[in-house]
Coordinates of C-alpha atoms and ligand atoms in Angstrom, one line a residue:
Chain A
X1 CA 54.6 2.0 -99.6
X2 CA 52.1 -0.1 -97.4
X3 CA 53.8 -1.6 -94.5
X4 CA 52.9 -5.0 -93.8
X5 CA 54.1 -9.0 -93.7
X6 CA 50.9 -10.2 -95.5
X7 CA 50.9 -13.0 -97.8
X8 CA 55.3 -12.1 -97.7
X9 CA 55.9 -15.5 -95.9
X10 CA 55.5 -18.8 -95.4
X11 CA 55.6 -22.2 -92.8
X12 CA 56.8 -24.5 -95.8
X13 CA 57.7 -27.2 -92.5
X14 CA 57.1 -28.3 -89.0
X15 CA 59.2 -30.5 -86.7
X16 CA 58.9 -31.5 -83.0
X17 CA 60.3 -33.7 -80.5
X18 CA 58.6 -36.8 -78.8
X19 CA 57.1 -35.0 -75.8
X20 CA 57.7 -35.8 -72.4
X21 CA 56.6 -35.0 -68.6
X22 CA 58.7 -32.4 -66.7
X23 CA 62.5 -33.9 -66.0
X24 CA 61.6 -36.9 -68.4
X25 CA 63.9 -36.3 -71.5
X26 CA 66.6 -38.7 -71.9
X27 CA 68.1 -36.2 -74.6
X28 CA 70.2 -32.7 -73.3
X29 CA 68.1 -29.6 -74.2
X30 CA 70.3 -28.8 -77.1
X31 CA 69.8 -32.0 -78.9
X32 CA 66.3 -32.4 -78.5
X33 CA 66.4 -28.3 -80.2
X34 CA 68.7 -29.7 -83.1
X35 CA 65.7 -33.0 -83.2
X36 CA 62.8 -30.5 -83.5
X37 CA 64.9 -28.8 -86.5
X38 CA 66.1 -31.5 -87.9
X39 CA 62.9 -32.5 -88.4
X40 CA 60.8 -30.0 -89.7
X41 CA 63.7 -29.7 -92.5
X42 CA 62.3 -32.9 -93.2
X43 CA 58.9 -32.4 -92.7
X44 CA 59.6 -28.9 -95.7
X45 CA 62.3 -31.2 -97.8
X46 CA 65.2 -28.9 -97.7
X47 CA 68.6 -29.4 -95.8
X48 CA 69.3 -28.0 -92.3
X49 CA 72.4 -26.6 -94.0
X50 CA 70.3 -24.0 -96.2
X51 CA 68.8 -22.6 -92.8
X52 CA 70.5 -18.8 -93.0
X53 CA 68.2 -17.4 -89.5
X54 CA 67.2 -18.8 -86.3
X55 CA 64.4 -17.0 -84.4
X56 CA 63.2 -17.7 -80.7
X57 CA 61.6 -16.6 -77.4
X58 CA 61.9 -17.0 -73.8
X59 CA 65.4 -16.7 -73.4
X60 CA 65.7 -20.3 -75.1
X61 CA 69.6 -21.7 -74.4
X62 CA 70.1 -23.2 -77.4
X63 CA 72.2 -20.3 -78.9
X64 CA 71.8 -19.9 -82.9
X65 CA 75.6 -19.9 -83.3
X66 CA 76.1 -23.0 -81.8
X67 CA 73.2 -24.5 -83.9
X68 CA 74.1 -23.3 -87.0
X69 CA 78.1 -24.9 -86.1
X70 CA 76.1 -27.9 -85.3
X71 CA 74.2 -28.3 -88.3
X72 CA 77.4 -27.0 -90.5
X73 CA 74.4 -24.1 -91.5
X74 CA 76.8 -22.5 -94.8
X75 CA 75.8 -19.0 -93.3
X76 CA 74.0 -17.4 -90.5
X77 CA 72.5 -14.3 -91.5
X78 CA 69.8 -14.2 -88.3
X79 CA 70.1 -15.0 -84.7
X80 CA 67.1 -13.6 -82.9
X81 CA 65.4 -13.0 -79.3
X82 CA 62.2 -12.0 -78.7
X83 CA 62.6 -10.5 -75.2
X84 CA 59.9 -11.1 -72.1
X85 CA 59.4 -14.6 -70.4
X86 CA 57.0 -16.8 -70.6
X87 CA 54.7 -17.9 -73.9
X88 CA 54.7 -14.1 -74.8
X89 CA 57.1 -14.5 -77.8
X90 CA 55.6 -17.8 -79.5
X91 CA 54.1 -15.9 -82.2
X92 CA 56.4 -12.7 -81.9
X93 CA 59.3 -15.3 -82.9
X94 CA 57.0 -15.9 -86.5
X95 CA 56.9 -11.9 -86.2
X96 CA 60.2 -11.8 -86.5
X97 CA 61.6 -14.6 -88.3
X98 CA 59.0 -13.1 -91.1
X99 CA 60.3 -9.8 -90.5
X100 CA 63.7 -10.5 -91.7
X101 CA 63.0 -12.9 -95.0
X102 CA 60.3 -9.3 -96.1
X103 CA 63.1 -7.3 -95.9
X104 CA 65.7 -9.8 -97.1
X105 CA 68.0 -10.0 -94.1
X106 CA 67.5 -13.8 -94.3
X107 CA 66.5 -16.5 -96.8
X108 CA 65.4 -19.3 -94.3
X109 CA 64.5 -18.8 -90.8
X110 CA 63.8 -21.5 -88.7
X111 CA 61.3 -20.4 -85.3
X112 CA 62.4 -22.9 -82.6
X113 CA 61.9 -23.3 -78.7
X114 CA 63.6 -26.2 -76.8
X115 CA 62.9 -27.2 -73.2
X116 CA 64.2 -29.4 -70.6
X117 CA 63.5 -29.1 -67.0
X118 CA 64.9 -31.7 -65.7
X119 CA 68.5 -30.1 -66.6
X120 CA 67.9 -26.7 -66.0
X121 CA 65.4 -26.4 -63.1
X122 CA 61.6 -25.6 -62.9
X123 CA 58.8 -23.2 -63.8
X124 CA 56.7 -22.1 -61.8
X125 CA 58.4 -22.2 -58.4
X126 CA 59.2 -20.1 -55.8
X127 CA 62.5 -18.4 -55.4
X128 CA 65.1 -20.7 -53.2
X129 CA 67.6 -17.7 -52.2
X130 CA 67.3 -16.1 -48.4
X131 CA 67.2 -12.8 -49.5
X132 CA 65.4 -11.3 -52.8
X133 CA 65.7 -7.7 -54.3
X134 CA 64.6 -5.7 -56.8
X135 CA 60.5 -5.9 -58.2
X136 CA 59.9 -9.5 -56.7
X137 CA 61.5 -8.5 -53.1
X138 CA 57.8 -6.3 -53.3
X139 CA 55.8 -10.1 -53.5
X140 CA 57.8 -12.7 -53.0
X141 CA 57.3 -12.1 -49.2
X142 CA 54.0 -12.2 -49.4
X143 CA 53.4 -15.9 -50.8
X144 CA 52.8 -14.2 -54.0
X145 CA 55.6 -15.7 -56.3
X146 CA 54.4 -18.2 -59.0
X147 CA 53.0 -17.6 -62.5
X148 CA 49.6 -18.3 -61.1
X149 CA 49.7 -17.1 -58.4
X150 CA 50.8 -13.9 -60.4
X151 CA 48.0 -14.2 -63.1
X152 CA 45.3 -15.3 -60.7
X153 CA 44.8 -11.8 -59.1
X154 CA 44.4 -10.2 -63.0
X155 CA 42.1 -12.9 -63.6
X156 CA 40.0 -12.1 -60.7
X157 CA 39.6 -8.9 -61.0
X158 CA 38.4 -9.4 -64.7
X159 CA 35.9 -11.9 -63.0
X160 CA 34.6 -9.7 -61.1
X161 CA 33.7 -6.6 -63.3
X162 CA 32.4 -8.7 -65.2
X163 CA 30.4 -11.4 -63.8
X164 CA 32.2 -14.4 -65.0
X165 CA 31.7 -17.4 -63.7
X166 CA 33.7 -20.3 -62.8
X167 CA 32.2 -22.6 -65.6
X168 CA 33.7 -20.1 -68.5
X169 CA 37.2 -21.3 -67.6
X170 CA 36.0 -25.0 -67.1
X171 CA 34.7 -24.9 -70.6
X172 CA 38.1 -23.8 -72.0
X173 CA 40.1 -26.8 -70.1
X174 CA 36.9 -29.4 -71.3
X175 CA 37.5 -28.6 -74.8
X176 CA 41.7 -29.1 -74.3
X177 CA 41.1 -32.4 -72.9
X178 CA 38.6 -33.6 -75.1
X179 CA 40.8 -32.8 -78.2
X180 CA 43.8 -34.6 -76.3
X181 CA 41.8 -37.9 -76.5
X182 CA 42.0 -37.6 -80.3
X183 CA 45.8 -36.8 -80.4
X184 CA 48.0 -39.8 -79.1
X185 CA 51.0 -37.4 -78.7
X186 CA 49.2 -35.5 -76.2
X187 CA 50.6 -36.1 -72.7
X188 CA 47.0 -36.0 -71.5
X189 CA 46.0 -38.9 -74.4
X190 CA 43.5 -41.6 -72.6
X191 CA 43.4 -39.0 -70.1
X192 CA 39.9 -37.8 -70.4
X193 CA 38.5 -35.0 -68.2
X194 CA 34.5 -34.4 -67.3
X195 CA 33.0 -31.5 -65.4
X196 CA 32.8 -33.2 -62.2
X197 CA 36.4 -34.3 -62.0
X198 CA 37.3 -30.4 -62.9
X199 CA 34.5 -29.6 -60.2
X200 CA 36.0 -31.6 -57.4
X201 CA 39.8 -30.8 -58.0
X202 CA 41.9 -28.9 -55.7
X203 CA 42.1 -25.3 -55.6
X204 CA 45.7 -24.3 -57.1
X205 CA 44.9 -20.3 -56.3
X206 CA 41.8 -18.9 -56.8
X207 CA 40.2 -18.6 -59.4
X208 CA 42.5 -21.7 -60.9
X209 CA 42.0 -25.3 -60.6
X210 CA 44.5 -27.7 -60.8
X211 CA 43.0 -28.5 -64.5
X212 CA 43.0 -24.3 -65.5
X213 CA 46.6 -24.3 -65.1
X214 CA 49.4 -25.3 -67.9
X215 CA 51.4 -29.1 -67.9
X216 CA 55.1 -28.5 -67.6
X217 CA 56.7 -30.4 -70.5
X218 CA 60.3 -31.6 -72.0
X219 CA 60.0 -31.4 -75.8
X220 CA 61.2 -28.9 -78.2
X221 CA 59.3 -27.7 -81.9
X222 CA 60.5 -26.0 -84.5
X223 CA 59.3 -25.0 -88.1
X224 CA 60.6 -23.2 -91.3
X225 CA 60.4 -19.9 -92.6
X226 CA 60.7 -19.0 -96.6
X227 CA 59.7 -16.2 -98.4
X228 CA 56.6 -16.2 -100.7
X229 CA 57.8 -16.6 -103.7
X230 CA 60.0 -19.4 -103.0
X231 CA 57.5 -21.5 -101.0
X232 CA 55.5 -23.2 -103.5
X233 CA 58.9 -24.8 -103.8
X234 CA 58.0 -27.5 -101.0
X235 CA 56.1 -30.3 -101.1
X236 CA 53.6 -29.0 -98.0
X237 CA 50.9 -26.3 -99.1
X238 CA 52.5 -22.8 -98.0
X239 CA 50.5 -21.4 -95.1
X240 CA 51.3 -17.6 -95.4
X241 CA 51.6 -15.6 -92.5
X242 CA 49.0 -13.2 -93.2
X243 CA 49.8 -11.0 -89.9
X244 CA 51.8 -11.0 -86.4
X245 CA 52.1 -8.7 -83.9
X246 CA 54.4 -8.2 -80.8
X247 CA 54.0 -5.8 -77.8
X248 CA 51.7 -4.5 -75.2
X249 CA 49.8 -1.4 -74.0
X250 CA 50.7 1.7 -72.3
X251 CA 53.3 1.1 -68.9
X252 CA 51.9 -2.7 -69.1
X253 CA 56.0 -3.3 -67.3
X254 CA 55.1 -0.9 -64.7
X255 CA 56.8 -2.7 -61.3
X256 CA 54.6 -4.4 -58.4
X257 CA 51.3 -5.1 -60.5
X258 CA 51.1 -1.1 -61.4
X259 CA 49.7 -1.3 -64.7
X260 CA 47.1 1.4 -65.2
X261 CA 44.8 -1.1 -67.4
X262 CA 45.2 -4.4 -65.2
X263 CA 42.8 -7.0 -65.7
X264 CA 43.9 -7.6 -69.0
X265 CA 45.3 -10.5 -71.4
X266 CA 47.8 -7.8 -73.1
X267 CA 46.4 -8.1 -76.4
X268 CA 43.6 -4.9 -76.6
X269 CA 46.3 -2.4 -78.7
X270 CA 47.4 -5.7 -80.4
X271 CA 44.3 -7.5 -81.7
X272 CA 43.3 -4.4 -84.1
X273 CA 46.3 -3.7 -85.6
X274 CA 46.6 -8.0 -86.1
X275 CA 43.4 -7.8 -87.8
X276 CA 44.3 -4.8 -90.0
X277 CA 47.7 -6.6 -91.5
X278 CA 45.9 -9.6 -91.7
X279 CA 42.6 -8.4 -93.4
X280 CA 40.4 -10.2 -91.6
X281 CA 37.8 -10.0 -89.0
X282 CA 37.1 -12.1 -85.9
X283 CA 33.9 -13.8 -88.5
X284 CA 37.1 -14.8 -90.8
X285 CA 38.7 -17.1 -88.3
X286 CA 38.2 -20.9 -88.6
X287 CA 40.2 -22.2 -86.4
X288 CA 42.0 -20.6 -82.7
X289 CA 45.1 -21.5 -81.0
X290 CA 44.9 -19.3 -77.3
X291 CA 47.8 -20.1 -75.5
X292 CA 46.6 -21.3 -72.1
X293 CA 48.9 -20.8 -69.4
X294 CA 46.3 -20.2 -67.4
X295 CA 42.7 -20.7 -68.7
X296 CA 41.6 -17.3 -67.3
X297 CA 44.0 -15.7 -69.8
X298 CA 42.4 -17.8 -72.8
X299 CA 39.1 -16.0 -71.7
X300 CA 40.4 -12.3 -71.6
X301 CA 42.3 -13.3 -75.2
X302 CA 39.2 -14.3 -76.7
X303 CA 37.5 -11.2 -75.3
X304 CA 40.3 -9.1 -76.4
X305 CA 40.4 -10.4 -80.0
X306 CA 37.1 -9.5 -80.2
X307 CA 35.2 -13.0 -80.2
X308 CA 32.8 -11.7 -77.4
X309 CA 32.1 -9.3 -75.3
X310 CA 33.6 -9.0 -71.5
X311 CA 30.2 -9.1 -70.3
X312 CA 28.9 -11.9 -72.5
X313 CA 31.1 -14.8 -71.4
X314 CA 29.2 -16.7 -69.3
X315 CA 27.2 -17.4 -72.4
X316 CA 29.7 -17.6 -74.8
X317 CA 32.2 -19.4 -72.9
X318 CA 30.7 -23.5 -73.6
X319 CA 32.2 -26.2 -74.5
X320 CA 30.3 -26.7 -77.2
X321 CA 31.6 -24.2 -79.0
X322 CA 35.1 -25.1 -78.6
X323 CA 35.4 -28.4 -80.0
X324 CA 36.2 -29.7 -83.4
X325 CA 34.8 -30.0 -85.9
X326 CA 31.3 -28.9 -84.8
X327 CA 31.8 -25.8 -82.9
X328 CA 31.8 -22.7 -84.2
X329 CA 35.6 -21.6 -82.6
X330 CA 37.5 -24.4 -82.4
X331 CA 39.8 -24.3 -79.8
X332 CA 43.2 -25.5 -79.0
X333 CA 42.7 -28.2 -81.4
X334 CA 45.7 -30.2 -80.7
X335 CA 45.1 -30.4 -76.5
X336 CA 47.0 -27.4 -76.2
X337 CA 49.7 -26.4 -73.4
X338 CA 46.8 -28.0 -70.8
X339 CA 46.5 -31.7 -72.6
X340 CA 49.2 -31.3 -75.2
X341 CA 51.7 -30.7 -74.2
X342 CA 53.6 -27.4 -72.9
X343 CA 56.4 -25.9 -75.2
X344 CA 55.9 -22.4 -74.5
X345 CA 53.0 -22.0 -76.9
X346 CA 55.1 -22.7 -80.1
X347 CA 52.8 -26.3 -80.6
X348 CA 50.2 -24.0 -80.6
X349 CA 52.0 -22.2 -83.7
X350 CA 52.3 -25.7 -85.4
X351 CA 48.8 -27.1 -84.7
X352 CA 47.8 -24.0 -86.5
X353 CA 49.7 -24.8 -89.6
X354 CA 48.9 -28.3 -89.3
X355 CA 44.9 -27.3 -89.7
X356 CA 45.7 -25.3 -93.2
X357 CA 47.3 -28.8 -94.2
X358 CA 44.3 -30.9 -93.2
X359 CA 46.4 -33.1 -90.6
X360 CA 44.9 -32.1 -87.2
X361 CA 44.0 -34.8 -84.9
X362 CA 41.2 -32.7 -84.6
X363 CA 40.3 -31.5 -88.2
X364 CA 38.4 -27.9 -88.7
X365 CA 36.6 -28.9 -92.3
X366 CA 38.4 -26.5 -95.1
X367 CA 40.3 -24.6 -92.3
X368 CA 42.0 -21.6 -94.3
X369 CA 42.6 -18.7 -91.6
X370 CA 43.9 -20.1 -88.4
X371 CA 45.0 -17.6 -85.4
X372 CA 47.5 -17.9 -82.3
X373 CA 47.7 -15.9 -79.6
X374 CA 50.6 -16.3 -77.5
X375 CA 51.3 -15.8 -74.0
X376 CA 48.4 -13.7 -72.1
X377 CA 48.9 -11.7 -69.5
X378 CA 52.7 -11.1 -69.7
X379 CA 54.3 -8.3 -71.5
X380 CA 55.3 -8.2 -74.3
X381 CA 52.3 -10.5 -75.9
X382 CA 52.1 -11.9 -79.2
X383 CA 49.9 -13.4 -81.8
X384 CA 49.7 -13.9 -85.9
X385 CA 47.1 -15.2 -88.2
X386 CA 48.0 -18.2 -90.8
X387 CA 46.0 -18.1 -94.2
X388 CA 46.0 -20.7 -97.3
X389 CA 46.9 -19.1 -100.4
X390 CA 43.0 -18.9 -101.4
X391 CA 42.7 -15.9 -98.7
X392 CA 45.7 -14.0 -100.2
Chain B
X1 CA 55.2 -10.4 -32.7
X2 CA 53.9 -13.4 -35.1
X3 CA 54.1 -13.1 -38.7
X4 CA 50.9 -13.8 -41.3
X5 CA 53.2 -15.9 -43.3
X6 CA 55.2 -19.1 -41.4
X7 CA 59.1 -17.8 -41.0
X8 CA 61.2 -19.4 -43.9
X9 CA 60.3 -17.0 -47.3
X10 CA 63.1 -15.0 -49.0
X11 CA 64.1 -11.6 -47.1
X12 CA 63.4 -8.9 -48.9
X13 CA 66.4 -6.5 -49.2
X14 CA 67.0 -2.8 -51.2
X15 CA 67.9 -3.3 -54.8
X16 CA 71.6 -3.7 -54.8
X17 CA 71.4 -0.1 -56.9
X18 CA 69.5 1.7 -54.2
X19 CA 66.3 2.4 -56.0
X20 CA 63.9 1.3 -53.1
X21 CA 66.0 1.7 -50.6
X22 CA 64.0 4.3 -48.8
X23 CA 60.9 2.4 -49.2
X24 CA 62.4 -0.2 -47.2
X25 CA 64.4 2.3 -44.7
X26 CA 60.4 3.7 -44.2
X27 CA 58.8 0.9 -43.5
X28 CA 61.4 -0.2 -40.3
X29 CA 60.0 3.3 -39.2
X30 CA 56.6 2.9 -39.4
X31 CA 56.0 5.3 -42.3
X32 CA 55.3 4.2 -45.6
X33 CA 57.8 6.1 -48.8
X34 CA 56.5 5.9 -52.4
X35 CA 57.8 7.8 -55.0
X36 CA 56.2 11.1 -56.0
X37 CA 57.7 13.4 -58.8
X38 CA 59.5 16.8 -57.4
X39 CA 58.5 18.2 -60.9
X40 CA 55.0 17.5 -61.8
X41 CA 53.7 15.2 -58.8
X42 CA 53.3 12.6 -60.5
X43 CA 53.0 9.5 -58.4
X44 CA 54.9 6.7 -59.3
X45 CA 54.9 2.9 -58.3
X46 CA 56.8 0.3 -58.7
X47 CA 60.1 2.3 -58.3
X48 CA 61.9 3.8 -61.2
X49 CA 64.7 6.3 -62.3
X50 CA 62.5 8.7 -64.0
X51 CA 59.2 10.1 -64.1
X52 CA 57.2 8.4 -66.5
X53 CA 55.1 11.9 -67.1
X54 CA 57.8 14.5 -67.2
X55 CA 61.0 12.6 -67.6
X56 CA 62.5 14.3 -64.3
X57 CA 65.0 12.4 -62.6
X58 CA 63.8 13.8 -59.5
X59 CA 61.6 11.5 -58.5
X60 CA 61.5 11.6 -54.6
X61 CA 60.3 9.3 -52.1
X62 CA 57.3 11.0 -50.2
X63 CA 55.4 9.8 -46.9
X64 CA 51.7 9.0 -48.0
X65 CA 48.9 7.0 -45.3
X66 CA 48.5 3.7 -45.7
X67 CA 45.0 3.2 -46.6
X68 CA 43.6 2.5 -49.8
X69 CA 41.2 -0.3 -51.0
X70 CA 41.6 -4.0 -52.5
X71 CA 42.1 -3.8 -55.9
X72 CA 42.5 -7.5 -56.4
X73 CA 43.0 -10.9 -54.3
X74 CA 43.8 -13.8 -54.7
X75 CA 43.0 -17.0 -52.6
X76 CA 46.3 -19.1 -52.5
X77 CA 46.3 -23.0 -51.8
X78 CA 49.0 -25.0 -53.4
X79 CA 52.0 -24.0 -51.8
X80 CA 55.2 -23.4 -54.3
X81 CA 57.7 -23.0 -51.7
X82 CA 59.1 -25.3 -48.9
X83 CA 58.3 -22.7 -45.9
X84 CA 54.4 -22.7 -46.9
X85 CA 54.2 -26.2 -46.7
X86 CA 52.1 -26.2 -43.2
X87 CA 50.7 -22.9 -44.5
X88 CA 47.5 -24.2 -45.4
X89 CA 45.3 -21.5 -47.4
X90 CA 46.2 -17.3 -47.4
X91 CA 45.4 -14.5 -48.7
X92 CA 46.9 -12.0 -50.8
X93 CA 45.4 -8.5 -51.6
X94 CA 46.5 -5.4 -54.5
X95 CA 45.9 -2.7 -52.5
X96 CA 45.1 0.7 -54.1
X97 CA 46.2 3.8 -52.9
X98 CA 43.6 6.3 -54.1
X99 CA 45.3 9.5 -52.4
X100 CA 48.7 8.7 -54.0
X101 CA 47.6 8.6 -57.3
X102 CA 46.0 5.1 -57.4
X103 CA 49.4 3.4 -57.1
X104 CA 49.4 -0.1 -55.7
X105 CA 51.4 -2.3 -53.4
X106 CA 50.4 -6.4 -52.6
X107 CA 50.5 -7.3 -49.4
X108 CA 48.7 -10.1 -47.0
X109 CA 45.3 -9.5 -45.6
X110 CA 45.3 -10.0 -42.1
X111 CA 42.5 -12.4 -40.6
X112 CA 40.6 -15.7 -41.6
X113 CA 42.6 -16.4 -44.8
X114 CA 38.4 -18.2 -45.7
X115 CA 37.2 -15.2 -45.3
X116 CA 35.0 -13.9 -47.8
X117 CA 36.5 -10.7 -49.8
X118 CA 35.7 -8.0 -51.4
X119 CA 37.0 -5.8 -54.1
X120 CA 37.0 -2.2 -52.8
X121 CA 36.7 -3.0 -49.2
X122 CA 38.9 -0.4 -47.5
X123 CA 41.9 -1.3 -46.0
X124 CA 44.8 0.0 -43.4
X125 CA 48.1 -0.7 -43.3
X126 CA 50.0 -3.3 -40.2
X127 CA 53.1 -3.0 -40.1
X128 CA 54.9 -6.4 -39.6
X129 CA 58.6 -6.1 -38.3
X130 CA 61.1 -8.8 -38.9
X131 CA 63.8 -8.2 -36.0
X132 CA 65.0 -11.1 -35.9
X133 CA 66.4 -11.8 -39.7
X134 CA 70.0 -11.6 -41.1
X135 CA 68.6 -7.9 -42.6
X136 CA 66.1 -7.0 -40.2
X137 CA 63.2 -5.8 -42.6
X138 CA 59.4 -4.5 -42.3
X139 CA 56.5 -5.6 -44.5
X140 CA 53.1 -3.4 -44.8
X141 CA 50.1 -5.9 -44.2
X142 CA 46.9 -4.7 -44.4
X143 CA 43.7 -5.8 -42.3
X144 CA 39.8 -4.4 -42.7
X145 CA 39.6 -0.6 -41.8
X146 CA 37.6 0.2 -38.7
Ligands
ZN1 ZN1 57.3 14.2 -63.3

């Protein structure tokens, strides 16, 4: 028997909060994670006490258990982490949630992620203890202690081999900010960005800009899971997970930056085995969600999934391209985690689905495969493809 | 003795279950300790419990030379902690050990923090002794080999 999630599931609904800067929430985490669900049971027409599973990443706090007593759920049959920090599990959480209705574990899974800074404390920031142990007491010490900072050196060494130059990742942030002008629930709305304003910002860490690097956001998204054969069902057009994959190559957790293949997005076991569950090929791909912590790592993704070749970025790496609904990859329709807003990747998930409906801000014309990859550079990575029923 | 960083970053201390704990020991000694497999020779960093080649749990902690060559670097500016603040820009290096296996450790590099780098450019160890913390501790800093 063939092994695979194609065509098995579907996003019958999406939900999300309003989105807000960093510490700007007036709701709790938890209730802005039961406002996300909450409404993308609306959004798929069925009642948030039908929802058997809950799926999520990033060691999300708002605990399945508690949601399901919440939302007086009449059974919880699923109550999943993806493990690994950062954006790494957007996708692996569809993976899963998937997983479970294929094998019948669960009827309806919702894939959720809930954030709010302000309560619980920042990103991106340096330890605050005196002393530090264990992998990070080996680069903490040496200023080396933020995500970018951590990414940057990967990111530069990629550069490097291969030649890139700093206008490949400015074209990646350009097309994010021009799509945010079309999107008035991007955080980066009337906020538009041109190449001399990217030129001209500060340095965060070489080779990041202030504009390469990811917003930090208050928000939460959710959407629902249901199995194939009951998603014609809902009033939105089933968009069929047609693959998803989770993991990472050989010793990529090796301690203290020791990965044998280093300058790397994650994704090169990942993006053929995605392609082979999804049967379809780079060519097939309308439409690209690349999570962008970092922009360097949306340019090693795309290399990775086999858009371009390391070597042939400077040329392939324009704006042009990227931009709906001319170019021939658009990008991060929706403004992404730079001009979007930042909810560990999982907006990327929905601004995926929302292109096989036809409601992007920034509409791809007849959109019917649409890809996310999650979370570069970390370990484990993940991605999926989403397909309309006319590519089953 | 003046440190490359400004005083005021976390101390680095062993892992509370004592798996780098002669790597740190070393380092107050002058002599560098990374772990090396009694059973194959397999090198091995960061630190684990077993060899990752021959499953041994005898992976000892041997003395190796500190040289090797920049791997990476990175050029930071925006400071993320409160003790960088005055820092202004600095540089940190992935420095690879090619006689131990091609493991890697991250350090500072000594000098100009504008300075122009190069990956490859060989390096040598400094080592930089904290006396004067709670847990007196030693990093290894690296500046341009002669
Ligand atoms: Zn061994």
């Amino acid at each position: 028997m063939e092994r695979s999630l194609r065509g098995q599931v579907a996003v019958v609904g999406v939900g999300e909060t309003e989105y807000f800067k960093r510490g700007q929430s007036p709701d709790a985490e938890f209730k802005l994670a039961l406002k996300a669900i909450l409404n993308a049971c609306a959004n798929a027409g069925i009642s948030a006490k039908k929802v058997d599973g809950f799926a999520s990443f990033s060691n999300d706090r708002s605990d399945p258990s508690r949601l399901a007593a919440a939302l007086g759920c009449d059974e919880l049959r699923f109550s999943n982490m993806q493990w690994g920090g950062g954006g790494g599990g957007g996708s692996a959480a569809v993976a899963n949630a998937a997983a479970a209705i294929a094998t019948g574990i669960a009827d309806c899974v919702v894939v959720f992620r809930a954030l709010a800074q302000g309560q619980f404390g920042r990103f991106g920031q340096g330890p605050r203890r005196n002393s530090i142990a264990g992998d990070m007491a080996h680069t903490v010490p040496f200023g080396l202690m933020s995500p970018a900072q951590m990414f940057a050196m990967k990111v530069q060494r990629f550069m490097a081999d291969h030649g890139v130059k700093q206008a490949a990742l400015r074209a990646i942030s350009l097309a994010s900010y021009e799509h945010a002008q079309n999107n008035p629930r991007a955080v980066m709305y009337e906020k538009p960005l041109d190449e001399a304003t990217y030129d001209a910002s500060r340095w965060i860490v070489e080779p990041f800009h202030l504009y390469d690097c990811c917003q930090e956001n208050d928000g939460a998204a959710a959407m629902i899971l249901v199995s194939a054969d009951r998603a014609k069902d809902f009033a939105n057009e089933p968009a069929y997970v047609l693959g998803a994959v989770a993991g990472s190559h050989y010793r990529a957790g090796a301690g203290v930056h020791n990965t044998p293949d280093y300058a790397t997005s994650t994704f090169k076991t990942l993006a053929p085995r995605l392609y082979e569950m999804a049967g379809v090929t780079p060519a097939d791909v309308d439409v690209l969600q690349s999570y962008e912590n970092f922009t360097g790592g949306v340019l090693m993704s795309i290399v990775e999934h086999g858009f371009c070749t390391p070597d042939g970025c400077n040329e392939y790496f324009v704006k042009e391209r990227f931009v709906a609904p001319s170019g021939a990859l658009p990008l991060n329709t929706s403004g992404g985690n730079l001009a979007e807003c930042y909810m560990h990747g999982l907006g990327l998930n929905i601004e995926a689905v929302r292109q096989l409906w036809g409601a992007s801000t920034n509409q791809v014309r007849d959109a019917s495969v649409s890809m996310v990859i999650s979370g570069p550079m970390v370990t484990p990575v993940s991605a999926c493809i989403f397909g309309k029923e006319a590519v089953l | 003795m003046t440190t490359y960083l400004n005083p005021g970053l976390p101390q680095p201390a062993p892992a509370p279950d004592g798996l780098d704990r002669p790597y740190w020991e070393g380092l107050q000694d002058e002599r560098l300790l990374v772990q090396k497999c009694q059973s194959c020779e397999t090198w091995q960093w960061g630190p684990e419990w077993v060899c990752h080649s021959c499953h041994s749990f005898d992976v000892g902690f041997q003395e190796t030379a500190a040289q090797g060559t920049i791997y990476s670097y990175e050029r930071v500016w925006h400071p993320v902690h409160p003790a960088l603040r005055e820092q202004g820009a600095y540089l940190v290096v992935l420095v690879e050990l090619p006689h131990a296996g091609g493991i890697r450790l991250v350090g500072n590099l000594l000098g100009d923090p504008e300075r122009p780098v190069e990956i490859g450019l060989a390096v040598e160890g400094v080592f930089e002794h904290h006396p004067d913390a709670d847990q007196p501790f030693t990093l290894l800093q690296w500046r341009e080999a002669d």
